[in-house]
Amino acid sequence: MIGIGAGDPDQLTLQAVRALRSTDVFFVLDKGEVKADLVGLRRHLLETHVPEGTYRVVEARDPERDRGAGGAAYSSAVGDWRSARARLFERLIAEELGEDESGAFLVWGDPALYDSTLGVLEEVLEHGAVSFAYDVVPGISSVSSLAARHRTGLNRVARPVQITTGRRLAEGFPADADDVVVMLDAQQAFRRYADQDIDIYWGAYLGTPDEILDSGPIAEAGPRIERLRAEARERKGWIMDTYLLRRNPGER
Ligand SMILES: C[S@@+](CC[C@H](N)C(=O)[O-])C[C@H]1O[C@@H](n2cnc3c(N)ncnc32)[C@H](O)[C@@H]1O
C-alpha cells in the first residue's frame, strides 16, 4: 500500500518511488465519471516515476456507497461498503496477480489518515481466500500539504491540534483544541462559526494544477470560500478540500 501524496508528483517520497518501481500490477479504483480525473492523476504519477512497459494497471469500479445515510445507518453503510470493497480486492488479487508478482494499491495522501484501505486489506486476509504479505509506505497527507501551502504550522506552541470531519464539526467545535483540521466536509460546517474569532486556512485540489487557497477570519473568508467552492464544483464536477480552523483561545 503506497501513500502517493495529495496529487503533486513531486510530493512522493523516495521510498514511495522505489516501491512503485518494484511493483508489477497497480490496482486503480474508479468511482465513476466525475472522479475520472483522479484516475488520470494517478496514471500521470506512474508515467512520471516508473519506466514504461515495466508495469500493468488494472482499473476497477469502486462499489457505490450510500452517502445519504445518517446516525447508525451511516456506520452500517460504511461497513457494507468496506465489505463490498474487500470482495473486490480479493477478486483483483486472485485474478490479476501472478504467484510471484507484487501488486500495489495507491492511496491518496497518507494511508494512516481517514482511509479505509488498510482495514479492507485486513478483511481480505481474514476471509482467507487469498494470502499475501504487505507493507505500508507513508505519504504526504493533504493536511501536511495544506499547512505548507499556507506557510503555517498545525499547532501553536505546546498546544494540541485535532483532526476531524465536517460531520463532527457540524455537531460542535471541539472543547479541548483551538486548532482543528477538518476533512471530508461536504456541508461547509465552518459556516456555523462565522460569528466567532476564528481564522480559516482553506485549500482545494491541493498539489494539483487546479489548487485553490484562501484564508482569513471566517466572517470574511467564509463567503468567498463558499463561492470558490461552488464555482469549482460546478466546473469540475467534484471537489476535495480541507481546512484548518484556528480559534482565538479567548473565544472558549
Ligand atoms: C478519504 S480522505 C483521505 C485523506 C488522505 N488519506 C490524506 O492523507 O490526505 C479524503 C479527504 O481528504 C482531503 N483531501 C484529500 N486530498 C486532498 C487534496 N488534494 N486537496 C484538498 N483536500 C484533500 C479532503 O478533505 C477529502 O475529503
mmCIF file of C-alpha atoms and ligand atoms in Angstrom:
data_model
loop_
_atom_site.group_PDB
_atom_site.id
_atom_site.type_symbol
_atom_site.label_atom_id
_atom_site.label_comp_id
_atom_site.label_asym_id
_atom_site.label_seq_id
_atom_site.Cartn_x
_atom_site.Cartn_y
_atom_site.Cartn_z
ATOM 1 C CA MET A 1 0.000 0.000 0.000
ATOM 2 C CA ILE A 2 1.639 3.173 -1.181
ATOM 3 C CA GLY A 3 0.802 6.683 0.042
ATOM 4 C CA ILE A 4 1.141 8.899 -3.012
ATOM 5 C CA GLY A 5 0.645 12.377 -1.552
ATOM 6 C CA ALA A 6 -2.131 14.830 -2.310
ATOM 7 C CA GLY A 7 -1.642 14.918 -6.093
ATOM 8 C CA ASP A 8 1.688 16.572 -6.921
ATOM 9 C CA PRO A 9 4.106 14.024 -8.472
ATOM 10 C CA ASP A 10 6.936 15.867 -6.658
ATOM 11 C CA GLN A 11 5.365 15.038 -3.312
ATOM 12 C CA LEU A 12 6.088 11.321 -3.474
ATOM 13 C CA THR A 13 8.761 10.155 -1.062
ATOM 14 C CA LEU A 14 11.853 8.361 -2.376
ATOM 15 C CA GLN A 15 10.582 5.262 -0.578
ATOM 16 C CA ALA A 16 7.285 5.520 -2.472
ATOM 17 C CA VAL A 17 9.097 5.879 -5.801
ATOM 18 C CA ARG A 18 11.228 2.801 -5.022
ATOM 19 C CA ALA A 19 8.083 0.867 -4.114
ATOM 20 C CA LEU A 20 6.343 1.991 -7.330
ATOM 21 C CA ARG A 21 9.322 0.795 -9.377
ATOM 22 C CA SER A 22 9.245 -2.659 -7.847
ATOM 23 C CA THR A 23 5.514 -3.161 -8.420
ATOM 24 C CA ASP A 24 4.170 -5.371 -11.225
ATOM 25 C CA VAL A 25 0.479 -4.505 -11.034
ATOM 26 C CA PHE A 26 -1.244 -1.300 -9.881
ATOM 27 C CA PHE A 27 -4.856 -1.504 -8.820
ATOM 28 C CA VAL A 28 -6.653 1.731 -9.612
ATOM 29 C CA LEU A 29 -10.213 2.108 -8.414
ATOM 30 C CA ASP A 30 -12.532 4.458 -10.238
ATOM 31 C CA LYS A 31 -15.572 5.996 -8.586
ATOM 32 C CA GLY A 32 -17.337 6.919 -11.824
ATOM 33 C CA GLU A 33 -17.060 9.600 -14.446
ATOM 34 C CA VAL A 34 -16.746 12.633 -12.173
ATOM 35 C CA LYS A 35 -13.733 11.076 -10.480
ATOM 36 C CA ALA A 36 -12.084 10.040 -13.743
ATOM 37 C CA ASP A 37 -9.704 12.976 -13.165
ATOM 38 C CA LEU A 38 -8.337 11.151 -10.129
ATOM 39 C CA VAL A 39 -7.534 8.065 -12.190
ATOM 40 C CA GLY A 40 -5.792 10.381 -14.676
ATOM 41 C CA LEU A 41 -3.719 11.928 -11.869
ATOM 42 C CA ARG A 42 -2.572 8.510 -10.694
ATOM 43 C CA ARG A 43 -1.656 7.462 -14.229
ATOM 44 C CA HIS A 44 0.336 10.705 -14.513
ATOM 45 C CA LEU A 45 2.193 9.896 -11.259
ATOM 46 C CA LEU A 46 3.111 6.476 -12.640
ATOM 47 C CA GLU A 47 4.227 7.878 -16.002
ATOM 48 C CA THR A 48 6.393 10.432 -14.167
ATOM 49 C CA HIS A 49 8.168 7.936 -11.925
ATOM 50 C CA VAL A 50 8.076 4.438 -13.420
ATOM 51 C CA PRO A 51 9.641 3.339 -16.737
ATOM 52 C CA GLU A 52 7.004 2.500 -19.331
ATOM 53 C CA GLY A 53 6.419 -1.165 -20.064
ATOM 54 C CA THR A 54 7.530 -2.341 -16.615
ATOM 55 C CA TYR A 55 4.055 -2.496 -15.045
ATOM 56 C CA ARG A 56 0.355 -3.157 -15.647
ATOM 57 C CA VAL A 57 -2.556 -1.046 -14.457
ATOM 58 C CA VAL A 58 -5.776 -2.795 -13.542
ATOM 59 C CA GLU A 59 -8.755 -0.464 -13.262
ATOM 60 C CA ALA A 60 -11.932 -1.428 -11.447
ATOM 61 C CA ARG A 61 -15.130 0.291 -10.445
ATOM 62 C CA ASP A 62 -15.248 1.130 -6.739
ATOM 63 C CA PRO A 63 -18.510 -0.018 -5.099
ATOM 64 C CA GLU A 64 -21.029 2.789 -4.575
ATOM 65 C CA ARG A 65 -21.581 3.962 -1.033
ATOM 66 C CA ASP A 66 -24.912 5.102 0.428
ATOM 67 C CA ARG A 67 -23.962 8.705 1.261
ATOM 68 C CA GLY A 68 -27.420 9.753 2.370
ATOM 69 C CA ALA A 69 -27.416 7.586 5.490
ATOM 70 C CA GLY A 70 -27.075 9.256 8.896
ATOM 71 C CA GLY A 71 -26.538 8.078 12.512
ATOM 72 C CA ALA A 72 -26.383 4.297 12.994
ATOM 73 C CA ALA A 73 -27.325 3.794 9.328
ATOM 74 C CA TYR A 74 -24.145 5.723 8.439
ATOM 75 C CA SER A 75 -21.899 3.224 10.264
ATOM 76 C CA SER A 76 -23.689 0.305 8.694
ATOM 77 C CA ALA A 77 -23.480 1.906 5.215
ATOM 78 C CA VAL A 78 -19.705 2.332 5.734
ATOM 79 C CA GLY A 79 -19.445 -1.299 6.933
ATOM 80 C CA ASP A 80 -21.319 -2.621 3.857
ATOM 81 C CA TRP A 81 -19.151 -0.517 1.577
ATOM 82 C CA ARG A 82 -15.964 -1.825 3.196
ATOM 83 C CA SER A 83 -17.091 -5.421 2.754
ATOM 84 C CA ALA A 84 -18.013 -4.808 -0.884
ATOM 85 C CA ARG A 85 -14.527 -3.320 -1.378
ATOM 86 C CA ALA A 86 -12.946 -6.330 0.371
ATOM 87 C CA ARG A 87 -14.699 -8.708 -2.058
ATOM 88 C CA LEU A 88 -13.484 -6.615 -4.995
ATOM 89 C CA PHE A 89 -9.865 -6.502 -3.685
ATOM 90 C CA GLU A 90 -9.943 -10.253 -3.160
ATOM 91 C CA ARG A 91 -11.090 -10.859 -6.726
ATOM 92 C CA LEU A 92 -8.466 -8.448 -8.151
ATOM 93 C CA ILE A 93 -5.661 -10.105 -6.199
ATOM 94 C CA ALA A 94 -6.813 -13.627 -7.142
ATOM 95 C CA GLU A 95 -7.372 -12.909 -10.826
ATOM 96 C CA GLU A 96 -4.827 -10.253 -11.742
ATOM 97 C CA LEU A 97 -1.710 -11.080 -9.702
ATOM 98 C CA GLY A 98 0.662 -13.916 -10.565
ATOM 99 C CA GLU A 99 2.049 -16.084 -7.760
ATOM 100 C CA ASP A 100 5.394 -14.240 -7.567
ATOM 101 C CA GLU A 101 4.207 -10.805 -8.569
ATOM 102 C CA SER A 102 3.720 -7.783 -6.367
ATOM 103 C CA GLY A 103 0.712 -5.514 -6.524
ATOM 104 C CA ALA A 104 0.053 -2.066 -5.104
ATOM 105 C CA PHE A 105 -2.929 -0.023 -4.082
ATOM 106 C CA LEU A 106 -2.207 3.678 -4.422
ATOM 107 C CA VAL A 107 -3.665 5.713 -1.583
ATOM 108 C CA TRP A 108 -4.116 9.477 -1.702
ATOM 109 C CA GLY A 109 -2.099 11.353 0.901
ATOM 110 C CA ASP A 110 -1.102 9.125 3.791
ATOM 111 C CA PRO A 111 -2.776 5.709 4.285
ATOM 112 C CA ALA A 112 -2.979 6.392 8.043
ATOM 113 C CA LEU A 113 -5.388 9.308 7.732
ATOM 114 C CA TYR A 114 -9.108 8.825 7.018
ATOM 115 C CA ASP A 115 -8.532 5.982 4.619
ATOM 116 C CA SER A 116 -10.092 2.541 4.826
ATOM 117 C CA THR A 117 -7.695 0.634 2.549
ATOM 118 C CA LEU A 118 -5.729 -0.836 5.492
ATOM 119 C CA GLY A 119 -8.935 -2.118 7.105
ATOM 120 C CA VAL A 120 -10.146 -3.531 3.797
ATOM 121 C CA LEU A 121 -6.878 -5.442 3.204
ATOM 122 C CA GLU A 122 -7.097 -6.877 6.721
ATOM 123 C CA GLU A 123 -10.663 -8.004 5.960
ATOM 124 C CA VAL A 124 -9.408 -9.725 2.787
ATOM 125 C CA LEU A 125 -6.715 -11.573 4.773
ATOM 126 C CA GLU A 126 -9.206 -12.598 7.471
ATOM 127 C CA HIS A 127 -11.528 -14.041 4.846
ATOM 128 C CA GLY A 128 -8.679 -16.382 3.913
ATOM 129 C CA ALA A 129 -9.408 -16.977 0.210
ATOM 130 C CA VAL A 130 -6.103 -15.329 -0.810
ATOM 131 C CA SER A 131 -2.968 -14.815 1.245
ATOM 132 C CA PHE A 132 -0.186 -12.274 0.881
ATOM 133 C CA ALA A 133 2.265 -10.143 2.838
ATOM 134 C CA TYR A 134 2.117 -6.389 2.573
ATOM 135 C CA ASP A 135 3.897 -3.209 3.630
ATOM 136 C CA VAL A 136 2.653 0.338 4.033
ATOM 137 C CA VAL A 137 4.594 3.264 2.592
ATOM 138 C CA PRO A 138 3.621 6.555 4.243
ATOM 139 C CA GLY A 139 2.699 9.553 2.112
ATOM 140 C CA ILE A 140 2.463 13.315 2.407
ATOM 141 C CA SER A 141 -1.096 13.912 3.566
ATOM 142 C CA SER A 142 -3.374 16.656 2.290
ATOM 143 C CA VAL A 143 -3.074 18.089 5.822
ATOM 144 C CA SER A 144 0.732 18.467 5.545
ATOM 145 C CA SER A 145 0.285 19.901 2.091
ATOM 146 C CA LEU A 146 -2.329 22.411 3.335
ATOM 147 C CA ALA A 147 -0.103 23.648 6.174
ATOM 148 C CA ALA A 148 2.890 24.010 3.859
ATOM 149 C CA ARG A 149 0.956 25.923 1.200
ATOM 150 C CA HIS A 150 -0.295 28.373 3.833
ATOM 151 C CA ARG A 151 3.187 28.555 5.385
ATOM 152 C CA THR A 152 1.796 27.797 8.821
ATOM 153 C CA GLY A 153 2.109 25.091 11.460
ATOM 154 C CA LEU A 154 -0.836 22.959 12.518
ATOM 155 C CA ASN A 155 -0.483 23.560 16.255
ATOM 156 C CA ARG A 156 0.510 26.565 18.308
ATOM 157 C CA VAL A 157 3.407 26.267 20.779
ATOM 158 C CA ALA A 158 2.858 23.299 23.134
ATOM 159 C CA ARG A 159 -0.856 23.162 22.230
ATOM 160 C CA PRO A 160 -2.860 20.289 20.758
ATOM 161 C CA VAL A 161 -4.334 20.062 17.280
ATOM 162 C CA GLN A 162 -7.340 17.925 16.444
ATOM 163 C CA ILE A 163 -8.111 16.351 13.065
ATOM 164 C CA THR A 164 -11.790 15.727 12.481
ATOM 165 C CA THR A 165 -14.546 15.553 9.867
ATOM 166 C CA GLY A 166 -17.094 18.082 8.643
ATOM 167 C CA ARG A 167 -19.831 15.857 10.069
ATOM 168 C CA ARG A 168 -18.291 16.141 13.554
ATOM 169 C CA LEU A 169 -17.566 19.853 13.312
ATOM 170 C CA ALA A 170 -21.231 20.436 12.444
ATOM 171 C CA GLU A 171 -22.091 18.976 15.870
ATOM 172 C CA GLY A 172 -19.895 21.465 17.760
ATOM 173 C CA PHE A 173 -16.379 22.929 17.985
ATOM 174 C CA PRO A 174 -14.052 20.525 19.857
ATOM 175 C CA ALA A 175 -13.897 21.580 23.510
ATOM 176 C CA ASP A 176 -10.218 20.875 24.121
ATOM 177 C CA ALA A 177 -8.487 22.139 20.983
ATOM 178 C CA ASP A 178 -8.356 25.573 19.388
ATOM 179 C CA ASP A 179 -6.600 24.336 16.244
ATOM 180 C CA VAL A 180 -8.806 21.970 14.276
ATOM 181 C CA VAL A 181 -8.181 20.422 10.867
ATOM 182 C CA VAL A 182 -11.350 19.456 9.025
ATOM 183 C CA MET A 183 -11.550 16.841 6.265
ATOM 184 C CA LEU A 184 -14.419 15.207 4.411
ATOM 185 C CA ASP A 185 -16.653 18.248 4.747
ATOM 186 C CA ALA A 186 -19.432 18.243 2.153
ATOM 187 C CA GLN A 187 -21.543 20.721 4.127
ATOM 188 C CA GLN A 188 -19.100 23.585 4.772
ATOM 189 C CA ALA A 189 -19.507 23.206 8.506
ATOM 190 C CA PHE A 190 -17.218 26.213 9.126
ATOM 191 C CA ARG A 191 -20.194 28.488 8.306
ATOM 192 C CA ARG A 192 -21.648 27.729 11.702
ATOM 193 C CA TYR A 193 -18.746 29.571 13.373
ATOM 194 C CA ALA A 194 -18.762 32.819 11.356
ATOM 195 C CA ASP A 195 -19.666 34.853 14.459
ATOM 196 C CA GLN A 196 -16.574 33.737 16.379
ATOM 197 C CA ASP A 197 -12.966 34.938 16.349
ATOM 198 C CA ILE A 198 -11.653 32.058 14.229
ATOM 199 C CA ASP A 199 -9.313 32.117 11.225
ATOM 200 C CA ILE A 200 -9.695 29.601 8.403
ATOM 201 C CA TYR A 201 -6.875 28.306 6.179
ATOM 202 C CA TRP A 202 -8.554 26.536 3.281
ATOM 203 C CA GLY A 203 -7.226 24.535 0.310
ATOM 204 C CA ALA A 204 -8.913 22.635 -2.512
ATOM 205 C CA TYR A 205 -7.327 20.247 -5.052
ATOM 206 C CA LEU A 206 -4.042 20.666 -3.152
ATOM 207 C CA GLY A 207 -0.972 19.638 -5.123
ATOM 208 C CA THR A 208 -2.821 19.606 -8.452
ATOM 209 C CA PRO A 209 -2.892 22.221 -11.237
ATOM 210 C CA ASP A 210 -6.404 23.230 -10.023
ATOM 211 C CA GLU A 211 -5.242 24.068 -6.492
ATOM 212 C CA ILE A 212 -7.142 26.928 -4.798
ATOM 213 C CA LEU A 213 -6.148 28.549 -1.498
ATOM 214 C CA ASP A 214 -7.850 31.146 0.683
ATOM 215 C CA SER A 215 -7.549 32.274 4.288
ATOM 216 C CA GLY A 216 -8.695 34.887 6.791
ATOM 217 C CA PRO A 217 -11.274 35.346 9.556
ATOM 218 C CA ILE A 218 -14.269 33.048 8.833
ATOM 219 C CA ALA A 219 -16.607 36.051 8.752
ATOM 220 C CA GLU A 220 -14.638 37.489 5.787
ATOM 221 C CA ALA A 221 -13.104 34.474 4.074
ATOM 222 C CA GLY A 222 -16.079 32.129 4.616
ATOM 223 C CA PRO A 223 -18.418 33.656 1.985
ATOM 224 C CA ARG A 224 -15.502 33.842 -0.502
ATOM 225 C CA ILE A 225 -14.680 30.186 0.095
ATOM 226 C CA GLU A 226 -18.330 29.205 -0.364
ATOM 227 C CA ARG A 227 -18.331 30.960 -3.750
ATOM 228 C CA LEU A 228 -14.978 29.497 -4.853
ATOM 229 C CA ARG A 229 -16.098 26.068 -3.755
ATOM 230 C CA ALA A 230 -19.419 26.233 -5.612
ATOM 231 C CA GLU A 231 -17.759 27.502 -8.823
ATOM 232 C CA ALA A 232 -15.023 24.854 -8.735
ATOM 233 C CA ARG A 233 -17.505 22.091 -8.020
ATOM 234 C CA GLU A 234 -19.684 23.212 -10.911
ATOM 235 C CA ARG A 235 -16.693 23.402 -13.261
ATOM 236 C CA LYS A 236 -15.057 20.084 -12.369
ATOM 237 C CA GLY A 237 -17.988 18.027 -11.089
ATOM 238 C CA TRP A 238 -16.188 17.100 -7.842
ATOM 239 C CA ILE A 239 -14.182 18.787 -5.116
ATOM 240 C CA MET A 240 -11.669 17.716 -2.465
ATOM 241 C CA ASP A 241 -10.935 20.352 0.116
ATOM 242 C CA THR A 242 -9.605 20.568 3.622
ATOM 243 C CA TYR A 243 -9.053 23.385 6.085
ATOM 244 C CA LEU A 244 -7.536 24.416 9.398
ATOM 245 C CA LEU A 245 -9.591 26.459 11.869
ATOM 246 C CA ARG A 246 -7.564 28.499 14.349
ATOM 247 C CA ARG A 247 -9.630 29.842 17.224
ATOM 248 C CA ASN A 248 -8.624 32.713 19.471
ATOM 249 C CA PRO A 249 -8.459 30.941 22.885
ATOM 250 C CA GLY A 250 -10.430 33.895 24.311
ATOM 251 C CA GLU A 251 -13.483 32.564 22.395
ATOM 252 C CA ARG A 252 -13.848 29.454 24.566
HETATM 253 C C1 LIG B 1 -10.894 9.842 2.422
HETATM 254 S S1 LIG B 1 -9.970 11.239 2.967
HETATM 255 C C2 LIG B 1 -8.359 10.764 2.524
HETATM 256 C C3 LIG B 1 -7.262 11.575 3.163
HETATM 257 C C4 LIG B 1 -5.875 11.171 2.703
HETATM 258 N N1 LIG B 1 -5.531 9.830 3.178
HETATM 259 C C5 LIG B 1 -4.801 12.165 3.148
HETATM 260 O O1 LIG B 1 -3.830 11.746 3.820
HETATM 261 O O2 LIG B 1 -4.897 13.323 2.791
HETATM 262 C C6 LIG B 1 -10.448 12.399 1.759
HETATM 263 C C7 LIG B 1 -10.376 13.824 2.287
HETATM 264 O O3 LIG B 1 -9.027 14.238 2.298
HETATM 265 C C8 LIG B 1 -8.925 15.606 1.935
HETATM 266 N N2 LIG B 1 -8.111 15.676 0.719
HETATM 267 C C9 LIG B 1 -7.504 14.649 0.094
HETATM 268 N N3 LIG B 1 -6.799 15.075 -0.963
HETATM 269 C C10 LIG B 1 -6.942 16.416 -0.996
HETATM 270 C C11 LIG B 1 -6.436 17.443 -1.848
HETATM 271 N N4 LIG B 1 -5.652 17.146 -2.892
HETATM 272 N N5 LIG B 1 -6.774 18.722 -1.568
HETATM 273 C C12 LIG B 1 -7.562 19.029 -0.513
HETATM 274 N N6 LIG B 1 -8.077 18.098 0.311
HETATM 275 C C13 LIG B 1 -7.763 16.820 0.078
HETATM 276 C C14 LIG B 1 -10.354 16.112 1.747
HETATM 277 O O4 LIG B 1 -10.793 16.640 2.975
HETATM 278 C C15 LIG B 1 -11.103 14.844 1.418
HETATM 279 O O5 LIG B 1 -12.472 14.950 1.764
#
